[in-house]
PDB file of C-alpha atoms in Angstrom:
ATOM      1  CA  UNK A   1      37.802  52.081 145.765  1.00  0.00           C
ATOM      2  CA  UNK A   2      39.196  48.567 145.541  1.00  0.00           C
ATOM      3  CA  UNK A   3      42.564  49.707 144.243  1.00  0.00           C
ATOM      4  CA  UNK A   4      45.382  47.648 145.622  1.00  0.00           C
ATOM      5  CA  UNK A   5      48.417  49.149 147.272  1.00  0.00           C
ATOM      6  CA  UNK A   6      51.870  47.633 146.781  1.00  0.00           C
ATOM      7  CA  UNK A   7      54.602  47.882 149.330  1.00  0.00           C
ATOM      8  CA  UNK A   8      57.398  48.871 149.110  1.00  0.00           C
ATOM      9  CA  UNK A   9      57.214  51.436 146.312  1.00  0.00           C
ATOM     10  CA  UNK A  10      60.805  50.629 145.372  1.00  0.00           C
ATOM     11  CA  UNK A  11      63.132  47.737 146.146  1.00  0.00           C
ATOM     12  CA  UNK A  12      66.809  47.427 145.294  1.00  0.00           C
ATOM     13  CA  UNK A  13      68.680  44.136 145.743  1.00  0.00           C
ATOM     14  CA  UNK A  14      71.702  42.201 144.481  1.00  0.00           C
ATOM     15  CA  UNK A  15      71.493  39.318 142.044  1.00  0.00           C
ATOM     16  CA  UNK A  16      70.876  36.059 143.843  1.00  0.00           C
ATOM     17  CA  UNK A  17      68.887  37.627 146.668  1.00  0.00           C
ATOM     18  CA  UNK A  18      65.179  37.100 147.136  1.00  0.00           C
ATOM     19  CA  UNK A  19      62.703  39.913 146.511  1.00  0.00           C
ATOM     20  CA  UNK A  20      59.430  40.190 148.387  1.00  0.00           C
ATOM     21  CA  UNK A  21      56.705  42.668 147.584  1.00  0.00           C
ATOM     22  CA  UNK A  22      53.312  43.009 149.184  1.00  0.00           C
ATOM     23  CA  UNK A  23      49.844  44.024 148.101  1.00  0.00           C
ATOM     24  CA  UNK A  24      46.861  45.051 150.197  1.00  0.00           C
ATOM     25  CA  UNK A  25      43.306  45.551 149.007  1.00  0.00           C
ATOM     26  CA  UNK A  26      39.990  46.627 150.464  1.00  0.00           C
ATOM     27  CA  UNK A  27      37.030  44.466 149.472  1.00  0.00           C
ATOM     28  CA  UNK A  28      36.338  40.767 148.980  1.00  0.00           C
ATOM     29  CA  UNK A  29      37.783  39.280 145.818  1.00  0.00           C
ATOM     30  CA  UNK A  30      37.369  36.338 143.461  1.00  0.00           C
ATOM     31  CA  UNK A  31      41.029  36.366 142.540  1.00  0.00           C
ATOM     32  CA  UNK A  32      44.217  38.395 142.713  1.00  0.00           C
ATOM     33  CA  UNK A  33      46.729  38.691 139.902  1.00  0.00           C
ATOM     34  CA  UNK A  34      50.329  39.841 139.628  1.00  0.00           C
ATOM     35  CA  UNK A  35      51.737  41.519 136.528  1.00  0.00           C
ATOM     36  CA  UNK A  36      55.182  42.663 135.475  1.00  0.00           C
ATOM     37  CA  UNK A  37      56.049  45.703 133.373  1.00  0.00           C
ATOM     38  CA  UNK A  38      59.425  46.413 131.838  1.00  0.00           C
ATOM     39  CA  UNK A  39      60.135  50.086 131.317  1.00  0.00           C
ATOM     40  CA  UNK A  40      58.060  51.558 128.494  1.00  0.00           C
ATOM     41  CA  UNK A  41      56.324  48.265 127.715  1.00  0.00           C
ATOM     42  CA  UNK A  42      52.959  46.636 128.232  1.00  0.00           C
ATOM     43  CA  UNK A  43      52.164  44.505 131.257  1.00  0.00           C
ATOM     44  CA  UNK A  44      52.760  40.768 131.276  1.00  0.00           C
ATOM     45  CA  UNK A  45      50.638  38.460 133.402  1.00  0.00           C
ATOM     46  CA  UNK A  46      52.659  36.458 135.942  1.00  0.00           C
ATOM     47  CA  UNK A  47      50.268  34.532 138.133  1.00  0.00           C
ATOM     48  CA  UNK A  48      46.634  34.387 139.270  1.00  0.00           C
ATOM     49  CA  UNK A  49      45.608  33.146 142.702  1.00  0.00           C
ATOM     50  CA  UNK A  50      41.989  32.464 143.568  1.00  0.00           C
ATOM     51  CA  UNK A  51      40.390  33.502 146.834  1.00  0.00           C
ATOM     52  CA  UNK A  52      40.190  29.884 148.026  1.00  0.00           C
ATOM     53  CA  UNK A  53      43.929  29.341 147.464  1.00  0.00           C
ATOM     54  CA  UNK A  54      46.603  30.279 149.980  1.00  0.00           C
ATOM     55  CA  UNK A  55      49.778  29.771 147.996  1.00  0.00           C
ATOM     56  CA  UNK A  56      50.787  29.293 144.392  1.00  0.00           C
ATOM     57  CA  UNK A  57      54.117  28.709 142.662  1.00  0.00           C
ATOM     58  CA  UNK A  58      55.342  29.353 139.148  1.00  0.00           C
ATOM     59  CA  UNK A  59      59.024  28.809 138.512  1.00  0.00           C
ATOM     60  CA  UNK A  60      60.923  31.230 140.789  1.00  0.00           C
ATOM     61  CA  UNK A  61      57.706  32.998 141.771  1.00  0.00           C
ATOM     62  CA  UNK A  62      55.748  32.264 144.923  1.00  0.00           C
ATOM     63  CA  UNK A  63      52.505  34.065 145.672  1.00  0.00           C
ATOM     64  CA  UNK A  64      50.607  33.915 148.937  1.00  0.00           C
ATOM     65  CA  UNK A  65      47.132  35.193 149.680  1.00  0.00           C
ATOM     66  CA  UNK A  66      45.620  35.947 153.070  1.00  0.00           C
ATOM     67  CA  UNK A  67      41.981  36.896 152.554  1.00  0.00           C
ATOM     68  CA  UNK A  68      41.445  37.539 156.270  1.00  0.00           C
ATOM     69  CA  UNK A  69      44.072  40.289 156.119  1.00  0.00           C
ATOM     70  CA  UNK A  70      43.188  41.247 152.532  1.00  0.00           C
ATOM     71  CA  UNK A  71      46.809  40.980 151.510  1.00  0.00           C
ATOM     72  CA  UNK A  72      49.084  39.106 149.142  1.00  0.00           C
ATOM     73  CA  UNK A  73      52.810  38.775 148.695  1.00  0.00           C
ATOM     74  CA  UNK A  74      54.967  38.010 145.670  1.00  0.00           C
ATOM     75  CA  UNK A  75      58.338  36.380 146.298  1.00  0.00           C
ATOM     76  CA  UNK A  76      60.928  36.163 143.544  1.00  0.00           C
ATOM     77  CA  UNK A  77      63.696  33.766 144.536  1.00  0.00           C
ATOM     78  CA  UNK A  78      67.298  33.923 143.344  1.00  0.00           C
ATOM     79  CA  UNK A  79      66.689  37.189 141.512  1.00  0.00           C
ATOM     80  CA  UNK A  80      68.442  38.103 138.274  1.00  0.00           C
ATOM     81  CA  UNK A  81      69.232  41.433 136.657  1.00  0.00           C
ATOM     82  CA  UNK A  82      66.562  40.569 134.071  1.00  0.00           C
ATOM     83  CA  UNK A  83      63.937  40.652 136.850  1.00  0.00           C
ATOM     84  CA  UNK A  84      64.358  44.436 137.021  1.00  0.00           C
ATOM     85  CA  UNK A  85      60.860  45.776 136.315  1.00  0.00           C
ATOM     86  CA  UNK A  86      57.741  47.171 137.952  1.00  0.00           C
ATOM     87  CA  UNK A  87      55.404  44.659 139.545  1.00  0.00           C
ATOM     88  CA  UNK A  88      51.680  45.301 139.939  1.00  0.00           C
ATOM     89  CA  UNK A  89      48.956  43.481 141.779  1.00  0.00           C
ATOM     90  CA  UNK A  90      45.424  43.570 140.427  1.00  0.00           C
ATOM     91  CA  UNK A  91      42.206  42.507 142.088  1.00  0.00           C
ATOM     92  CA  UNK A  92      38.612  42.187 141.081  1.00  0.00           C
ATOM     93  CA  UNK A  93      35.650  42.918 143.372  1.00  0.00           C
ATOM     94  CA  UNK A  94      33.477  39.982 144.375  1.00  0.00           C
ATOM     95  CA  UNK A  95      30.603  42.335 145.191  1.00  0.00           C
ATOM     96  CA  UNK A  96      30.550  43.798 141.682  1.00  0.00           C
ATOM     97  CA  UNK A  97      29.299  42.485 138.346  1.00  0.00           C
ATOM     98  CA  UNK A  98      31.447  44.907 136.378  1.00  0.00           C
ATOM     99  CA  UNK A  99      34.122  42.318 135.698  1.00  0.00           C
ATOM    100  CA  UNK A 100      37.034  44.742 135.830  1.00  0.00           C
ATOM    101  CA  UNK A 101      40.408  44.747 137.539  1.00  0.00           C
ATOM    102  CA  UNK A 102      41.834  47.310 139.949  1.00  0.00           C
ATOM    103  CA  UNK A 103      45.582  47.882 139.712  1.00  0.00           C
ATOM    104  CA  UNK A 104      47.901  49.224 142.386  1.00  0.00           C
ATOM    105  CA  UNK A 105      50.718  51.717 141.798  1.00  0.00           C
ATOM    106  CA  UNK A 106      53.348  49.006 141.631  1.00  0.00           C
ATOM    107  CA  UNK A 107      56.692  48.141 143.176  1.00  0.00           C
ATOM    108  CA  UNK A 108      59.770  49.133 141.179  1.00  0.00           C
ATOM    109  CA  UNK A 109      62.313  46.329 141.567  1.00  0.00           C
ATOM    110  CA  UNK A 110      65.953  46.908 140.651  1.00  0.00           C
ATOM    111  CA  UNK A 111      68.310  43.925 140.686  1.00  0.00           C
ATOM    112  CA  UNK A 112      72.003  44.820 140.528  1.00  0.00           C
ATOM    113  CA  UNK A 113      74.459  42.417 138.867  1.00  0.00           C
TER     114      UNK A 113
ATOM    115  CA  UNK Q   1      51.067  34.892 116.238  1.00  0.00           C
ATOM    116  CA  UNK Q   2      48.240  35.767 118.590  1.00  0.00           C
ATOM    117  CA  UNK Q   3      48.349  39.030 120.448  1.00  0.00           C
ATOM    118  CA  UNK Q   4      47.382  42.653 120.772  1.00  0.00           C
ATOM    119  CA  UNK Q   5      48.777  45.413 118.630  1.00  0.00           C
ATOM    120  CA  UNK Q   6      48.684  49.102 119.329  1.00  0.00           C
ATOM    121  CA  UNK Q   7      49.691  51.738 116.883  1.00  0.00           C
ATOM    122  CA  UNK Q   8      51.520  53.964 116.691  1.00  0.00           C
ATOM    123  CA  UNK Q   9      54.119  53.484 119.429  1.00  0.00           C
ATOM    124  CA  UNK Q  10      54.674  57.249 119.716  1.00  0.00           C
ATOM    125  CA  UNK Q  11      52.153  59.927 118.823  1.00  0.00           C
ATOM    126  CA  UNK Q  12      52.537  63.687 118.889  1.00  0.00           C
ATOM    127  CA  UNK Q  13      49.655  66.106 118.614  1.00  0.00           C
ATOM    128  CA  UNK Q  14      48.956  69.780 119.047  1.00  0.00           C
ATOM    129  CA  UNK Q  15      46.656  70.895 121.811  1.00  0.00           C
ATOM    130  CA  UNK Q  16      43.050  71.160 120.662  1.00  0.00           C
ATOM    131  CA  UNK Q  17      43.247  68.261 118.214  1.00  0.00           C
ATOM    132  CA  UNK Q  18      41.420  64.969 118.622  1.00  0.00           C
ATOM    133  CA  UNK Q  19      43.534  61.859 118.199  1.00  0.00           C
ATOM    134  CA  UNK Q  20      42.581  58.188 117.827  1.00  0.00           C
ATOM    135  CA  UNK Q  21      44.673  55.359 119.224  1.00  0.00           C
ATOM    136  CA  UNK Q  22      44.367  51.985 117.585  1.00  0.00           C
ATOM    137  CA  UNK Q  23      44.015  48.633 119.382  1.00  0.00           C
ATOM    138  CA  UNK Q  24      43.567  45.329 117.559  1.00  0.00           C
ATOM    139  CA  UNK Q  25      43.556  41.774 118.948  1.00  0.00           C
ATOM    140  CA  UNK Q  26      43.427  38.356 117.311  1.00  0.00           C
ATOM    141  CA  UNK Q  27      42.980  36.376 120.516  1.00  0.00           C
ATOM    142  CA  UNK Q  28      39.226  35.992 119.964  1.00  0.00           C
ATOM    143  CA  UNK Q  29      38.602  37.771 123.284  1.00  0.00           C
ATOM    144  CA  UNK Q  30      35.242  39.337 123.960  1.00  0.00           C
ATOM    145  CA  UNK Q  31      36.458  41.875 126.531  1.00  0.00           C
ATOM    146  CA  UNK Q  32      38.777  44.792 125.811  1.00  0.00           C
ATOM    147  CA  UNK Q  33      40.086  47.588 128.021  1.00  0.00           C
ATOM    148  CA  UNK Q  34      41.829  50.953 127.802  1.00  0.00           C
ATOM    149  CA  UNK Q  35      44.106  52.142 130.601  1.00  0.00           C
ATOM    150  CA  UNK Q  36      46.084  55.299 131.152  1.00  0.00           C
ATOM    151  CA  UNK Q  37      49.437  55.260 132.959  1.00  0.00           C
ATOM    152  CA  UNK Q  38      51.227  58.365 134.181  1.00  0.00           C
ATOM    153  CA  UNK Q  39      54.878  58.336 135.330  1.00  0.00           C
ATOM    154  CA  UNK Q  40      55.349  56.359 138.527  1.00  0.00           C
ATOM    155  CA  UNK Q  41      51.647  55.584 138.684  1.00  0.00           C
ATOM    156  CA  UNK Q  42      49.501  52.523 138.353  1.00  0.00           C
ATOM    157  CA  UNK Q  43      46.954  51.867 135.653  1.00  0.00           C
ATOM    158  CA  UNK Q  44      43.719  53.787 135.607  1.00  0.00           C
ATOM    159  CA  UNK Q  45      40.782  52.392 133.647  1.00  0.00           C
ATOM    160  CA  UNK Q  46      39.360  54.682 130.966  1.00  0.00           C
ATOM    161  CA  UNK Q  47      36.778  52.520 129.177  1.00  0.00           C
ATOM    162  CA  UNK Q  48      36.066  48.823 128.836  1.00  0.00           C
ATOM    163  CA  UNK Q  49      33.910  46.647 126.641  1.00  0.00           C
ATOM    164  CA  UNK Q  50      32.707  43.170 127.490  1.00  0.00           C
ATOM    165  CA  UNK Q  51      31.120  42.496 124.122  1.00  0.00           C
ATOM    166  CA  UNK Q  52      30.747  43.992 120.667  1.00  0.00           C
ATOM    167  CA  UNK Q  53      28.559  47.111 120.485  1.00  0.00           C
ATOM    168  CA  UNK Q  54      28.691  47.627 124.248  1.00  0.00           C
ATOM    169  CA  UNK Q  55      31.104  49.539 126.467  1.00  0.00           C
ATOM    170  CA  UNK Q  56      31.232  51.103 129.927  1.00  0.00           C
ATOM    171  CA  UNK Q  57      33.002  54.083 131.422  1.00  0.00           C
ATOM    172  CA  UNK Q  58      35.880  53.400 133.741  1.00  0.00           C
ATOM    173  CA  UNK Q  59      37.298  55.680 136.408  1.00  0.00           C
ATOM    174  CA  UNK Q  60      38.578  58.477 134.151  1.00  0.00           C
ATOM    175  CA  UNK Q  61      36.355  58.497 131.037  1.00  0.00           C
ATOM    176  CA  UNK Q  62      35.957  62.280 130.772  1.00  0.00           C
ATOM    177  CA  UNK Q  63      37.544  63.601 127.579  1.00  0.00           C
ATOM    178  CA  UNK Q  64      37.751  60.167 125.962  1.00  0.00           C
ATOM    179  CA  UNK Q  65      35.469  58.208 123.652  1.00  0.00           C
ATOM    180  CA  UNK Q  66      35.484  54.650 122.286  1.00  0.00           C
ATOM    181  CA  UNK Q  67      33.650  52.409 119.859  1.00  0.00           C
ATOM    182  CA  UNK Q  68      33.375  48.624 119.617  1.00  0.00           C
ATOM    183  CA  UNK Q  69      31.975  47.797 116.199  1.00  0.00           C
ATOM    184  CA  UNK Q  70      34.142  44.701 115.718  1.00  0.00           C
ATOM    185  CA  UNK Q  71      35.285  42.063 118.170  1.00  0.00           C
ATOM    186  CA  UNK Q  72      38.915  42.565 117.139  1.00  0.00           C
ATOM    187  CA  UNK Q  73      39.063  46.342 117.454  1.00  0.00           C
ATOM    188  CA  UNK Q  74      38.591  48.881 120.256  1.00  0.00           C
ATOM    189  CA  UNK Q  75      39.849  52.342 119.188  1.00  0.00           C
ATOM    190  CA  UNK Q  76      40.205  55.130 121.743  1.00  0.00           C
ATOM    191  CA  UNK Q  77      39.739  58.782 120.809  1.00  0.00           C
ATOM    192  CA  UNK Q  78      41.389  61.373 123.014  1.00  0.00           C
ATOM    193  CA  UNK Q  79      39.353  64.530 122.516  1.00  0.00           C
ATOM    194  CA  UNK Q  80      40.323  68.142 123.007  1.00  0.00           C
ATOM    195  CA  UNK Q  81      38.199  68.086 126.173  1.00  0.00           C
ATOM    196  CA  UNK Q  82      40.783  65.915 127.929  1.00  0.00           C
ATOM    197  CA  UNK Q  83      42.742  68.386 130.044  1.00  0.00           C
ATOM    198  CA  UNK Q  84      45.995  66.437 130.449  1.00  0.00           C
ATOM    199  CA  UNK Q  85      46.201  63.950 127.584  1.00  0.00           C
ATOM    200  CA  UNK Q  86      49.957  63.380 127.635  1.00  0.00           C
ATOM    201  CA  UNK Q  87      50.396  59.853 128.997  1.00  0.00           C
ATOM    202  CA  UNK Q  88      51.149  56.217 128.182  1.00  0.00           C
ATOM    203  CA  UNK Q  89      48.029  54.410 126.947  1.00  0.00           C
ATOM    204  CA  UNK Q  90      47.652  50.656 127.275  1.00  0.00           C
ATOM    205  CA  UNK Q  91      45.066  48.424 125.660  1.00  0.00           C
ATOM    206  CA  UNK Q  92      44.249  44.962 126.991  1.00  0.00           C
ATOM    207  CA  UNK Q  93      41.895  42.099 126.281  1.00  0.00           C
ATOM    208  CA  UNK Q  94      40.588  39.065 128.143  1.00  0.00           C
ATOM    209  CA  UNK Q  95      38.025  36.315 128.117  1.00  0.00           C
ATOM    210  CA  UNK Q  96      34.691  37.887 128.968  1.00  0.00           C
ATOM    211  CA  UNK Q  97      34.452  38.170 132.768  1.00  0.00           C
ATOM    212  CA  UNK Q  98      31.284  36.393 133.908  1.00  0.00           C
ATOM    213  CA  UNK Q  99      31.255  36.044 137.676  1.00  0.00           C
ATOM    214  CA  UNK Q 100      35.041  36.171 137.822  1.00  0.00           C
ATOM    215  CA  UNK Q 101      37.864  37.952 136.104  1.00  0.00           C
ATOM    216  CA  UNK Q 102      40.608  36.427 133.975  1.00  0.00           C
ATOM    217  CA  UNK Q 103      44.126  37.365 133.052  1.00  0.00           C
ATOM    218  CA  UNK Q 104      44.428  40.348 130.774  1.00  0.00           C
ATOM    219  CA  UNK Q 105      46.727  40.435 127.767  1.00  0.00           C
ATOM    220  CA  UNK Q 106      48.306  43.811 127.118  1.00  0.00           C
ATOM    221  CA  UNK Q 107      49.504  45.555 124.003  1.00  0.00           C
ATOM    222  CA  UNK Q 108      52.865  47.362 123.861  1.00  0.00           C
ATOM    223  CA  UNK Q 109      51.292  50.764 124.544  1.00  0.00           C
ATOM    224  CA  UNK Q 110      51.128  54.127 122.787  1.00  0.00           C
ATOM    225  CA  UNK Q 111      52.952  57.114 124.257  1.00  0.00           C
ATOM    226  CA  UNK Q 112      50.945  60.237 123.453  1.00  0.00           C
ATOM    227  CA  UNK Q 113      52.505  63.667 123.763  1.00  0.00           C
ATOM    228  CA  UNK Q 114      50.341  66.754 123.343  1.00  0.00           C
ATOM    229  CA  UNK Q 115      51.987  70.173 123.139  1.00  0.00           C
TER     230      UNK Q 115
END
């Protein structure tokens, strides 16, 4: 299936450090999205990058997309304890008309004060 | 305030009973989705609906049923046929995907425990 795979599964860093997590997927896409989930809560949309874009910024977030490698990365700069959460990538499937997203298993980020 | 509400937050049921999870949105979105999340896992799509009176099975529809009689509402029934119903259930909505997908807005989730 198209399900994305995040890497690493877990990441533990100190406040102030940068956090990088990666996502790989299998088929051609229209766009790729990143979401954040605090423990026991719903997901919150962070950023959407289209297949014709290579990089996108939003505040302390930087997302890159390499469609030739079918991969994306999410960089959180100057991390804070409040960034502790699970981060998921989600892709669609350009070859499908179903209009659904495929979510990976997520990266659990822990930021220590 | 615009958003998605799910109720209740916690739900407990005995094995063999059907249970219905509520999902309501006031974002005027055409598309709505139900996902299941198990501990340490990603989201798996149960059912989705792109428009009123229409819905499609996702990856794990067996043992679940839905209806979409109103744009604002997309209730999910977990039937007794679902073998492992204990999980965290998330509802989401979006602009109707036509040729491309859009960001999804999620509710706070319902944690269902069946004993």
